[in-house]
PDB file of C-alpha atoms in Angstrom:
ATOM      1  CA  UNK N1021     -11.403 -16.398  -0.658  1.00 40.00           C
ATOM      2  CA  UNK N1022      -9.235 -16.104   2.294  1.00 46.00           C
ATOM      3  CA  UNK N1023      -6.653 -18.609   3.570  1.00 48.00           C
ATOM      4  CA  UNK N1024      -8.457 -19.688   6.632  1.00 52.00           C
ATOM      5  CA  UNK N1025      -7.102 -16.975   8.507  1.00 53.00           C
ATOM      6  CA  UNK N1026     -10.000 -14.248   9.511  1.00 52.00           C
ATOM      7  CA  UNK N1027      -8.586 -10.855   8.144  1.00 62.00           C
ATOM      8  CA  UNK N1028     -10.246  -8.342  10.484  1.00 62.00           C
ATOM      9  CA  UNK N1029     -10.053  -4.953   8.885  1.00 82.00           C
ATOM     10  CA  UNK N1030      -7.677  -2.153   7.932  1.00 88.00           C
ATOM     11  CA  UNK N1031      -6.412   0.166  10.606  1.00 90.00           C
ATOM     12  CA  UNK N1032      -3.963   2.884  11.263  1.00 93.00           C
ATOM     13  CA  UNK N1033      -0.420   1.696  11.775  1.00 94.00           C
ATOM     14  CA  UNK N1034       1.242   1.838  15.099  1.00 93.00           C
ATOM     15  CA  UNK N1035       4.820   1.623  16.442  1.00 93.00           C
ATOM     16  CA  UNK N1036       4.349  -1.807  17.715  1.00 93.00           C
ATOM     17  CA  UNK N1037       3.381  -2.855  13.970  1.00 94.00           C
ATOM     18  CA  UNK N1038       7.024  -1.879  12.752  1.00 95.00           C
ATOM     19  CA  UNK N1039       8.599  -5.057  13.453  1.00 94.00           C
ATOM     20  CA  UNK N1040       6.005  -6.775  11.149  1.00 94.00           C
ATOM     21  CA  UNK N1041       5.805  -4.367   8.431  1.00 95.00           C
ATOM     22  CA  UNK N1042       9.464  -4.290   8.210  1.00 95.00           C
ATOM     23  CA  UNK N1043       9.365  -8.281   7.900  1.00 94.00           C
ATOM     24  CA  UNK N1044       6.647  -7.803   5.116  1.00 94.00           C
ATOM     25  CA  UNK N1045       8.708  -4.895   3.602  1.00 92.00           C
ATOM     26  CA  UNK N1046      11.949  -7.359   3.547  1.00 92.00           C
ATOM     27  CA  UNK N1047      10.215 -10.280   1.851  1.00 89.00           C
ATOM     28  CA  UNK N1048       8.747  -7.727  -0.722  1.00 88.00           C
ATOM     29  CA  UNK N1049      11.342  -5.461  -2.062  1.00 84.00           C
ATOM     30  CA  UNK N1050      14.686  -5.781  -3.147  1.00 82.00           C
ATOM     31  CA  UNK N1051      15.768  -2.343  -1.486  1.00 82.00           C
ATOM     32  CA  UNK N1052      13.987  -3.020   1.870  1.00 81.00           C
ATOM     33  CA  UNK N1053      13.788   0.158   4.273  1.00 89.00           C
ATOM     34  CA  UNK N1054      14.762   0.104   7.736  1.00 90.00           C
ATOM     35  CA  UNK N1055      12.929   1.192  10.967  1.00 92.00           C
ATOM     36  CA  UNK N1056      14.831   4.884  10.257  1.00 92.00           C
ATOM     37  CA  UNK N1057      13.405   5.192   7.149  1.00 92.00           C
ATOM     38  CA  UNK N1058       9.777   4.203   8.043  1.00 93.00           C
ATOM     39  CA  UNK N1059       9.699   6.013  10.939  1.00 93.00           C
ATOM     40  CA  UNK N1060      11.143   9.429   9.054  1.00 93.00           C
ATOM     41  CA  UNK N1061       8.521   8.735   6.369  1.00 94.00           C
ATOM     42  CA  UNK N1062       5.614   8.460   8.844  1.00 94.00           C
ATOM     43  CA  UNK N1063       6.818  11.473  10.594  1.00 94.00           C
ATOM     44  CA  UNK N1064       5.639  13.517   7.873  1.00 93.00           C
ATOM     45  CA  UNK N1065       2.485  14.841   8.270  1.00 94.00           C
ATOM     46  CA  UNK N1066       1.208  14.218   4.759  1.00 95.00           C
ATOM     47  CA  UNK N1067       2.093  10.644   5.232  1.00 96.00           C
ATOM     48  CA  UNK N1068      -0.369   7.838   6.517  1.00 95.00           C
ATOM     49  CA  UNK N1069       0.470   4.083   7.563  1.00 96.00           C
ATOM     50  CA  UNK N1070      -2.242   1.721   7.442  1.00 93.00           C
ATOM     51  CA  UNK N1071      -2.088  -2.222   8.245  1.00 94.00           C
ATOM     52  CA  UNK N1072      -4.457  -4.778   7.459  1.00 93.00           C
ATOM     53  CA  UNK N1073      -4.279  -7.421  10.798  1.00 91.00           C
ATOM     54  CA  UNK N1074      -5.183 -11.139  10.766  1.00 85.00           C
ATOM     55  CA  UNK N1075      -7.305 -11.186  13.517  1.00 79.00           C
ATOM     56  CA  UNK N1076      -6.073 -14.759  14.298  1.00 79.00           C
ATOM     57  CA  UNK N1077      -2.808 -14.080  14.977  1.00 79.00           C
ATOM     58  CA  UNK N1078      -3.429 -10.355  15.939  1.00 82.00           C
ATOM     59  CA  UNK N1079      -0.526  -9.208  13.668  1.00 88.00           C
ATOM     60  CA  UNK N1080      -0.196  -7.363  10.449  1.00 93.00           C
ATOM     61  CA  UNK N1081      -0.297  -9.338   7.378  1.00 92.00           C
ATOM     62  CA  UNK N1082      -0.180  -6.003   5.053  1.00 93.00           C
ATOM     63  CA  UNK N1083       0.737  -2.632   5.002  1.00 93.00           C
ATOM     64  CA  UNK N1084       0.227   0.636   2.632  1.00 95.00           C
ATOM     65  CA  UNK N1085       1.679   3.904   3.160  1.00 96.00           C
ATOM     66  CA  UNK N1086       0.499   6.719   1.280  1.00 95.00           C
ATOM     67  CA  UNK N1087       0.700  10.473   1.000  1.00 95.00           C
ATOM     68  CA  UNK N1088      -1.721  12.999   0.922  1.00 93.00           C
ATOM     69  CA  UNK N1089      -1.699  15.542  -1.920  1.00 92.00           C
ATOM     70  CA  UNK N1090      -3.772  18.750  -2.926  1.00 89.00           C
ATOM     71  CA  UNK N1091      -5.096  16.779  -5.772  1.00 90.00           C
ATOM     72  CA  UNK N1092      -4.013  13.172  -5.508  1.00 92.00           C
ATOM     73  CA  UNK N1093      -2.946  10.439  -3.208  1.00 93.00           C
ATOM     74  CA  UNK N1094       0.645   8.846  -3.693  1.00 94.00           C
ATOM     75  CA  UNK N1095       1.021   5.199  -2.868  1.00 94.00           C
ATOM     76  CA  UNK N1096       4.736   5.514  -1.369  1.00 94.00           C
ATOM     77  CA  UNK N1097       5.046   1.863  -0.085  1.00 92.00           C
ATOM     78  CA  UNK N1098       2.578  -1.238  -0.089  1.00 92.00           C
ATOM     79  CA  UNK N1099       3.275  -4.706   0.310  1.00 91.00           C
ATOM     80  CA  UNK N1100       1.322  -7.861   1.684  1.00 91.00           C
ATOM     81  CA  UNK N1101       2.893 -11.126   3.290  1.00 91.00           C
ATOM     82  CA  UNK N1102       3.771 -13.711   0.755  1.00 89.00           C
ATOM     83  CA  UNK N1103       1.416 -16.327   2.503  1.00 88.00           C
ATOM     84  CA  UNK N1104      -1.555 -13.881   2.207  1.00 86.00           C
ATOM     85  CA  UNK N1105      -0.875 -12.599  -1.419  1.00 86.00           C
ATOM     86  CA  UNK N1106      -3.594 -13.071  -3.979  1.00 86.00           C
ATOM     87  CA  UNK N1107      -6.145 -13.034  -1.279  1.00 84.00           C
ATOM     88  CA  UNK N1108      -7.698  -9.725  -2.011  1.00 84.00           C
ATOM     89  CA  UNK N1109      -5.820  -7.678   0.339  1.00 86.00           C
ATOM     90  CA  UNK N1110      -4.113  -5.165  -2.082  1.00 87.00           C
ATOM     91  CA  UNK N1111      -7.193  -4.964  -3.607  1.00 87.00           C
ATOM     92  CA  UNK N1112      -9.125  -3.960  -0.485  1.00 88.00           C
ATOM     93  CA  UNK N1113      -6.236  -1.437   0.280  1.00 88.00           C
ATOM     94  CA  UNK N1114      -6.871   0.071  -3.277  1.00 89.00           C
ATOM     95  CA  UNK N1115     -10.383  -0.143  -2.699  1.00 89.00           C
ATOM     96  CA  UNK N1116      -9.925   1.891   0.497  1.00 89.00           C
ATOM     97  CA  UNK N1117      -7.756   4.656  -1.321  1.00 90.00           C
ATOM     98  CA  UNK N1118     -10.575   5.112  -4.138  1.00 90.00           C
ATOM     99  CA  UNK N1119     -13.122   5.761  -1.491  1.00 88.00           C
ATOM    100  CA  UNK N1120     -10.890   8.530  -0.032  1.00 86.00           C
ATOM    101  CA  UNK N1121     -10.389  10.089  -3.421  1.00 88.00           C
ATOM    102  CA  UNK N1122     -14.181   9.821  -4.160  1.00 80.00           C
ATOM    103  CA  UNK N1123     -14.881  11.375  -0.812  1.00 79.00           C
ATOM    104  CA  UNK N1124     -12.458  14.293  -0.836  1.00 76.00           C
ATOM    105  CA  UNK N1125     -11.523  16.762  -3.502  1.00 81.00           C
ATOM    106  CA  UNK N1126      -8.630  14.353  -4.935  1.00 86.00           C
ATOM    107  CA  UNK N1127      -8.738  13.538  -8.547  1.00 90.00           C
ATOM    108  CA  UNK N1128      -6.571  10.243  -8.459  1.00 90.00           C
ATOM    109  CA  UNK N1129      -3.826   8.015  -7.062  1.00 91.00           C
ATOM    110  CA  UNK N1130      -0.705   7.407  -8.062  1.00 91.00           C
ATOM    111  CA  UNK N1131       2.053   4.840  -7.627  1.00 91.00           C
ATOM    112  CA  UNK N1132       5.572   4.207  -8.865  1.00 90.00           C
ATOM    113  CA  UNK N1133       6.696   0.627  -9.381  1.00 87.00           C
ATOM    114  CA  UNK N1134       9.828  -1.265 -10.361  1.00 86.00           C
ATOM    115  CA  UNK N1135      10.085  -2.608 -13.520  1.00 80.00           C
ATOM    116  CA  UNK N1136      10.905  -6.206 -12.370  1.00 81.00           C
ATOM    117  CA  UNK N1137       7.742  -5.992  -9.840  1.00 84.00           C
ATOM    118  CA  UNK N1138       5.386  -7.708 -12.298  1.00 84.00           C
ATOM    119  CA  UNK N1139       2.955  -9.052  -9.600  1.00 87.00           C
ATOM    120  CA  UNK N1140       2.613  -5.118  -8.343  1.00 87.00           C
ATOM    121  CA  UNK N1141       1.922  -4.130 -11.903  1.00 88.00           C
ATOM    122  CA  UNK N1142      -0.544  -6.749 -12.623  1.00 88.00           C
ATOM    123  CA  UNK N1143      -2.320  -5.957  -9.357  1.00 88.00           C
ATOM    124  CA  UNK N1144      -2.587  -2.240 -10.241  1.00 89.00           C
ATOM    125  CA  UNK N1145      -3.827  -3.161 -13.573  1.00 91.00           C
ATOM    126  CA  UNK N1146      -6.494  -5.370 -12.263  1.00 88.00           C
ATOM    127  CA  UNK N1147      -7.436  -2.724  -9.820  1.00 89.00           C
ATOM    128  CA  UNK N1148      -8.115  -0.074 -12.976  1.00 86.00           C
ATOM    129  CA  UNK N1149      -4.735   1.771 -12.757  1.00 89.00           C
ATOM    130  CA  UNK N1150      -2.885   2.477 -16.072  1.00 89.00           C
ATOM    131  CA  UNK N1151       0.638   2.593 -16.186  1.00 87.00           C
ATOM    132  CA  UNK N1152       3.108   4.574 -18.116  1.00 89.00           C
ATOM    133  CA  UNK N1153       7.079   3.903 -18.364  1.00 85.00           C
ATOM    134  CA  UNK N1154       9.303   6.285 -16.367  1.00 84.00           C
ATOM    135  CA  UNK N1155      12.924   6.872 -17.021  1.00 78.00           C
ATOM    136  CA  UNK N1156      15.013   3.917 -15.733  1.00 77.00           C
ATOM    137  CA  UNK N1157      13.414   0.712 -14.808  1.00 82.00           C
ATOM    138  CA  UNK N1158       9.978   2.309 -13.492  1.00 84.00           C
ATOM    139  CA  UNK N1159       6.631   2.537 -14.222  1.00 87.00           C
ATOM    140  CA  UNK N1160       3.998   5.093 -12.911  1.00 88.00           C
ATOM    141  CA  UNK N1161       0.388   3.840 -12.498  1.00 89.00           C
ATOM    142  CA  UNK N1162      -2.483   5.961 -11.836  1.00 86.00           C
ATOM    143  CA  UNK N1163      -6.066   5.903 -11.388  1.00 89.00           C
ATOM    144  CA  UNK N1164      -8.461   8.860 -12.380  1.00 86.00           C
ATOM    145  CA  UNK N1165     -11.700   9.315 -10.337  1.00 77.00           C
ATOM    146  CA  UNK N1166     -13.462  10.165 -13.594  1.00 71.00           C
ATOM    147  CA  UNK N1167     -12.017   7.739 -15.919  1.00 60.00           C
TER     148      UNK N1167
END
């Protein structure tokens, strides 16, 4: 159930979205990105940025940046504005990525999460991802097409 705002769809991120994306990022990460990091990441031809837009306010309320690799999709950064959390937005992004994996020759989706980001870990688990500890305070999550 959505919060009273209509969520239109997931679309490509454009430069005019950067202000809202960086604001969402600041509310979601301890080490938030600046405009330089965001633009540098999106300049890489393997990286794709998408946003989900609130159709009433016509602005992004969530974003996902991912990299296309030969056998996998790697989620580099994903966040939802606090007001819209627990409304199924992250699940919609994950479903979109799962469809991309299923329709292409890729086999899995990977995402590394900080140990203190419990909400992100629980979200990934609820979407069928499996976690494994990495060095330091990070957890690697993956979803495989044939699992």
